[in-house]
């Protein structure tokens, strides 16, 4: 089930392998992971909490980012798009990719160029989800 802000899919792979599979699917759409936070390690180190393997990922498409900040420079505060990967069950990783429409909603932009770029980005994200098996 998808939350209203993201597209979700469960991949029958452990976390590290699922992230690499995601990385390849993103690359096919000229997107990539530009940041990665190991939540499991961070929660353990900072709060002493044991948790399931999880990564928080920043996903970016340079052409999309450039088009957005060219149209509205302050929109950079909403980039990159968020993603996450959680292996709550061993060998099963739930991947969520932010719907680019979240940026449009958060910016409240009326610029048709921004809307068009984000709609194209949304289609690319949907192709990534399909490539992952969704």
XYZ file of N, CA and C in Angstrom:
402
model
N 0.841 -1.181 0.000
C 0.000 0.000 0.000
C 0.887 1.246 0.000
N 0.532 2.205 -0.837
C 1.305 3.432 -0.934
C 0.778 4.489 0.034
N 1.688 5.141 0.769
C 1.250 6.325 1.503
C 0.976 7.435 0.480
N 0.276 8.502 0.853
C -0.080 9.530 -0.129
C 1.108 10.314 -0.690
N 2.275 10.177 -0.116
C 3.439 10.964 -0.509
C 4.535 10.154 -1.207
N 4.298 8.847 -1.401
C 5.360 8.008 -1.957
C 4.785 6.789 -2.664
N 5.658 6.162 -3.452
C 5.343 4.897 -4.101
C 6.145 3.825 -3.377
N 5.496 2.729 -3.022
C 6.148 1.695 -2.226
C 6.138 0.362 -2.962
N 7.195 -0.377 -2.742
C 7.291 -1.736 -3.278
C 8.169 -2.546 -2.336
N 7.843 -3.812 -2.197
C 8.673 -4.718 -1.408
C 9.455 -5.593 -2.373
N 10.757 -5.640 -2.154
C 11.672 -6.399 -2.998
C 12.164 -7.596 -2.192
N 12.151 -8.765 -2.792
C 12.598 -9.988 -2.114
C 14.121 -10.063 -2.139
N 14.734 -9.095 -1.457
C 16.194 -9.022 -1.364
C 16.553 -8.413 -0.009
N 17.727 -8.763 0.526
C 18.188 -8.078 1.735
C 18.501 -6.608 1.403
N 18.581 -5.788 2.412
C 18.719 -4.346 2.249
C 19.831 -3.932 1.291
N 21.044 -4.391 1.512
C 22.174 -3.950 0.672
C 21.930 -4.279 -0.796
N 21.434 -5.469 -1.068
C 21.164 -5.861 -2.441
C 20.013 -5.041 -3.022
N 18.984 -4.792 -2.233
C 17.842 -4.002 -2.697
C 18.261 -2.571 -3.038
N 19.146 -2.000 -2.237
C 19.636 -0.642 -2.535
C 20.410 -0.642 -3.849
N 21.206 -1.674 -4.102
C 21.934 -1.752 -5.376
C 20.976 -1.950 -6.552
N 19.937 -2.739 -6.359
C 18.914 -2.920 -7.396
C 18.219 -1.592 -7.668
N 17.894 -0.865 -6.612
C 17.286 0.460 -6.754
C 18.227 1.403 -7.486
N 19.493 1.379 -7.110
C 20.493 2.248 -7.748
C 20.524 2.016 -9.269
N 20.477 0.756 -9.690
C 20.505 0.421 -11.118
C 19.223 0.895 -11.816
N 18.082 0.710 -11.170
C 16.811 1.151 -11.764
C 16.766 2.672 -11.887
N 17.306 3.365 -10.908
C 17.366 4.829 -10.969
C 18.291 5.278 -12.096
N 19.436 4.634 -12.217
C 20.400 5.007 -13.257
C 19.794 4.883 -14.647
N 18.941 3.888 -14.850
C 18.282 3.713 -16.143
C 17.384 4.896 -16.487
N 16.989 5.655 -15.468
C 16.138 6.839 -15.658
C 16.936 8.139 -15.472
N 18.256 8.047 -15.521
C 19.147 9.196 -15.341
C 18.942 9.857 -13.976
N 18.751 9.009 -12.973
C 18.602 9.458 -11.593
C 19.651 8.717 -10.768
N 19.858 9.198 -9.562
C 20.820 8.515 -8.717
C 20.617 8.820 -7.248
N 21.289 8.041 -6.418
C 21.281 8.258 -4.973
C 22.439 9.191 -4.664
N 22.120 10.372 -4.135
C 23.147 11.379 -3.859
C 23.496 11.475 -2.375
N 22.669 10.847 -1.530
C 22.983 10.801 -0.102
C 22.376 9.537 0.486
N 23.017 9.060 1.544
C 22.553 7.819 2.171
C 22.860 7.874 3.654
N 21.833 7.634 4.466
C 21.987 7.605 5.920
C 21.647 6.205 6.397
N 22.560 5.595 7.136
C 22.333 4.283 7.725
C 21.580 4.511 9.041
N 20.256 4.405 8.977
C 19.434 4.667 10.162
C 19.705 3.678 11.283
N 19.912 2.420 10.951
C 20.175 1.418 11.970
C 21.420 1.801 12.780
N 22.500 2.148 12.093
C 23.749 2.517 12.771
C 23.592 3.833 13.525
N 22.896 4.799 12.945
C 22.707 6.103 13.585
C 21.890 5.972 14.867
N 20.789 5.222 14.807
C 19.964 5.054 16.006
C 20.729 4.328 17.108
N 21.549 3.356 16.715
C 22.344 2.630 17.706
C 23.394 3.545 18.332
N 24.117 4.289 17.498
C 25.200 5.142 17.989
C 24.687 6.337 18.792
N 23.625 6.949 18.342
C 23.154 8.198 18.969
C 22.160 7.985 20.102
N 21.338 6.909 19.986
C 20.281 6.709 20.974
C 20.331 5.362 21.677
N 21.260 4.495 21.255
C 21.352 3.175 21.856
C 20.185 2.262 21.506
N 19.489 2.569 20.418
C 18.311 1.807 20.009
C 18.696 0.772 18.952
N 18.264 -0.470 19.175
C 18.430 -1.509 18.164
C 17.230 -1.448 17.229
N 17.497 -1.481 15.935
C 16.412 -1.404 14.950
C 16.746 -2.247 13.731
N 15.760 -2.408 12.882
C 15.946 -3.169 11.634
C 16.850 -2.381 10.686
N 17.520 -3.073 9.778
C 18.344 -2.388 8.783
C 17.493 -1.420 7.947
N 17.932 -0.177 7.885
C 17.191 0.843 7.142
C 18.136 1.912 6.616
N 17.847 2.383 5.418
C 18.589 3.491 4.815
C 17.595 4.588 4.443
N 17.989 5.815 4.683
C 17.260 6.975 4.164
C 18.111 7.494 3.018
N 17.477 7.672 1.864
C 18.205 7.996 0.643
C 17.733 9.321 0.055
N 18.671 10.067 -0.489
C 18.345 11.259 -1.265
C 18.478 10.900 -2.730
N 17.410 11.062 -3.485
C 17.392 10.704 -4.901
C 17.300 11.971 -5.727
N 18.133 12.047 -6.772
C 18.155 13.242 -7.600
C 18.329 12.882 -9.069
N 17.710 13.686 -9.900
C 17.921 13.640 -11.346
C 18.481 15.017 -11.708
N 19.745 15.104 -12.102
C 20.346 16.417 -12.353
C 19.548 17.304 -13.307
N 18.995 16.735 -14.378
C 18.217 17.549 -15.321
C 16.974 18.120 -14.653
N 16.317 17.319 -13.829
C 15.126 17.780 -13.121
C 15.506 18.869 -12.125
N 16.545 18.620 -11.342
C 16.977 19.608 -10.355
C 17.341 20.933 -11.026
N 18.073 20.863 -12.119
C 18.466 22.079 -12.825
C 17.248 22.832 -13.341
N 16.313 22.126 -13.938
C 15.106 22.779 -14.457
C 14.307 23.434 -13.333
N 14.206 22.763 -12.204
C 13.444 23.321 -11.080
C 14.087 24.573 -10.516
N 15.401 24.516 -10.252
C 16.050 25.687 -9.649
C 16.212 26.824 -10.646
N 16.203 26.516 -11.940
C 16.214 27.578 -12.941
C 14.879 28.322 -12.917
N 13.788 27.584 -12.781
C 12.459 28.199 -12.736
C 12.189 28.895 -11.410
N 12.682 28.307 -10.321
C 12.425 28.854 -8.983
C 13.594 28.486 -8.068
N 14.596 29.354 -7.938
C 15.810 29.018 -7.185
C 15.571 28.504 -5.760
N 14.582 29.028 -5.071
C 14.352 28.611 -3.687
C 13.814 27.193 -3.557
N 13.353 26.615 -4.648
C 12.819 25.248 -4.597
C 13.921 24.249 -4.256
N 15.173 24.677 -4.347
C 16.298 23.800 -3.982
C 16.186 23.304 -2.545
N 15.488 24.052 -1.699
C 15.309 23.620 -0.311
C 14.485 22.329 -0.216
N 13.766 21.977 -1.272
C 12.939 20.772 -1.277
C 13.630 19.588 -1.950
N 14.876 19.778 -2.366
C 15.620 18.731 -3.056
C 16.688 18.148 -2.142
N 17.139 16.924 -2.356
C 16.666 15.946 -3.326
C 15.375 15.304 -2.845
N 14.780 14.493 -3.710
C 13.598 13.722 -3.320
C 14.028 12.663 -2.315
N 13.147 12.376 -1.399
C 13.446 11.379 -0.385
C 13.064 9.976 -0.811
N 13.771 9.027 -0.239
C 13.468 7.613 -0.436
C 13.924 6.882 0.820
N 13.399 5.687 0.991
C 13.861 4.870 2.111
C 13.823 3.403 1.719
N 14.612 2.631 2.427
C 14.647 1.185 2.246
C 14.746 0.564 3.634
N 13.803 -0.319 3.955
C 13.719 -0.929 5.284
C 13.584 -2.439 5.148
N 14.483 -3.152 5.797
C 14.423 -4.621 5.822
C 13.868 -5.059 7.174
N 12.560 -4.876 7.362
C 11.910 -5.237 8.623
C 11.819 -6.751 8.780
N 11.698 -7.455 7.654
C 11.682 -8.912 7.625
C 12.923 -9.353 6.854
N 13.740 -10.246 7.408
C 14.945 -10.661 6.699
C 14.664 -11.099 5.256
N 15.438 -10.521 4.331
C 15.308 -10.859 2.919
C 14.182 -10.150 2.190
N 13.452 -9.286 2.878
C 12.339 -8.525 2.284
C 12.560 -7.042 2.588
N 12.801 -6.254 1.562
C 13.080 -4.829 1.760
C 11.968 -3.994 1.145
N 11.369 -3.156 1.969
C 10.327 -2.230 1.513
C 11.024 -0.939 1.086
N 10.834 -0.583 -0.179
C 11.430 0.623 -0.750
C 10.322 1.627 -0.998
N 10.532 2.854 -0.556
C 9.593 3.944 -0.818
C 10.323 5.053 -1.556
N 9.677 5.552 -2.601
C 10.212 6.665 -3.388
C 9.218 7.809 -3.343
N 9.681 8.967 -2.929
C 8.820 10.144 -2.824
C 8.170 10.469 -4.163
N 6.887 10.771 -4.127
C 6.176 11.247 -5.307
C 6.645 12.677 -5.568
N 7.204 12.983 -6.737
C 7.665 14.345 -7.011
C 6.571 15.411 -6.882
N 5.327 14.999 -6.934
C 4.247 15.976 -6.734
C 4.288 16.598 -5.337
N 4.957 15.933 -4.398
C 5.108 16.482 -3.049
C 5.841 17.823 -3.118
N 6.814 17.923 -4.010
C 7.554 19.178 -4.170
C 6.620 20.280 -4.660
N 5.781 19.945 -5.619
C 4.828 20.924 -6.143
C 3.876 21.385 -5.047
N 3.364 20.449 -4.280
C 2.437 20.806 -3.203
C 3.116 21.657 -2.134
N 4.339 21.299 -1.783
C 5.052 22.044 -0.742
C 5.447 23.438 -1.200
N 5.750 23.570 -2.488
C 6.182 24.877 -2.993
C 5.001 25.793 -3.264
N 3.829 25.229 -3.505
C 2.627 25.987 -3.886
C 2.880 26.821 -5.139
N 3.814 26.358 -5.964
C 4.141 27.080 -7.194
C 3.012 26.969 -8.194
N 2.793 28.053 -8.905
C 1.806 28.065 -9.985
C 2.496 28.027 -11.349
N 3.810 27.906 -11.345
C 4.598 27.938 -12.570
C 4.346 26.656 -13.373
N 3.806 26.778 -14.588
C 3.537 25.588 -15.392
C 4.806 24.805 -15.747
N 5.934 25.484 -15.838
C 7.186 24.790 -16.141
C 7.560 23.845 -15.003
N 7.371 24.286 -13.786
C 7.670 23.440 -12.626
C 6.732 22.242 -12.605
N 5.457 22.496 -12.849
C 4.495 21.388 -12.865
C 4.864 20.365 -13.937
N 5.234 20.814 -15.108
C 5.583 19.906 -16.205
C 6.818 19.074 -15.858
N 7.830 19.706 -15.297
C 9.059 18.987 -14.926
C 8.752 17.929 -13.871
N 7.930 18.280 -12.896
C 7.619 17.329 -11.827
C 6.720 16.194 -12.315
N 5.870 16.464 -13.270
C 5.056 15.386 -13.850
C 5.951 14.406 -14.610
N 6.929 14.934 -15.350
C 7.883 14.061 -16.044
C 8.693 13.242 -15.038
N 9.092 13.883 -13.938
C 9.849 13.181 -12.903
C 8.995 12.085 -12.268
N 7.727 12.368 -12.077
C 6.816 11.373 -11.504
C 6.731 10.144 -12.412
N 6.634 10.369 -13.711
C 6.587 9.241 -14.646
C 7.871 8.421 -14.578
N 9.005 9.099 -14.437
C 10.282 8.388 -14.309
C 10.308 7.546 -13.035
N 9.813 8.102 -11.928
C 9.771 7.356 -10.667
C 8.854 6.139 -10.809
N 7.736 6.318 -11.484
C 6.835 5.177 -11.702
C 7.497 4.087 -12.541
N 8.342 4.494 -13.500
C 9.077 3.496 -14.286
C 10.095 2.766 -13.406
N 10.700 3.474 -12.465
C 11.625 2.830 -11.528
C 10.864 1.794 -10.696
N 9.715 2.176 -10.180
C 8.906 1.249 -9.389
C 8.557 0.019 -10.228
N 8.169 0.237 -11.472
C 7.844 -0.890 -12.361
C 9.071 -1.778 -12.592
N 10.235 -1.174 -12.745
C 11.461 -1.943 -12.952
C 11.804 -2.777 -11.713
N 11.385 -2.312 -10.544
C 11.629 -3.044 -9.305
C 10.623 -4.176 -9.100
N 9.637 -4.233 -9.991
C 8.653 -5.304 -9.898
C 7.273 -4.848 -9.491
N 7.096 -3.542 -9.392
C 5.792 -3.023 -8.933
C 4.828 -2.711 -10.030
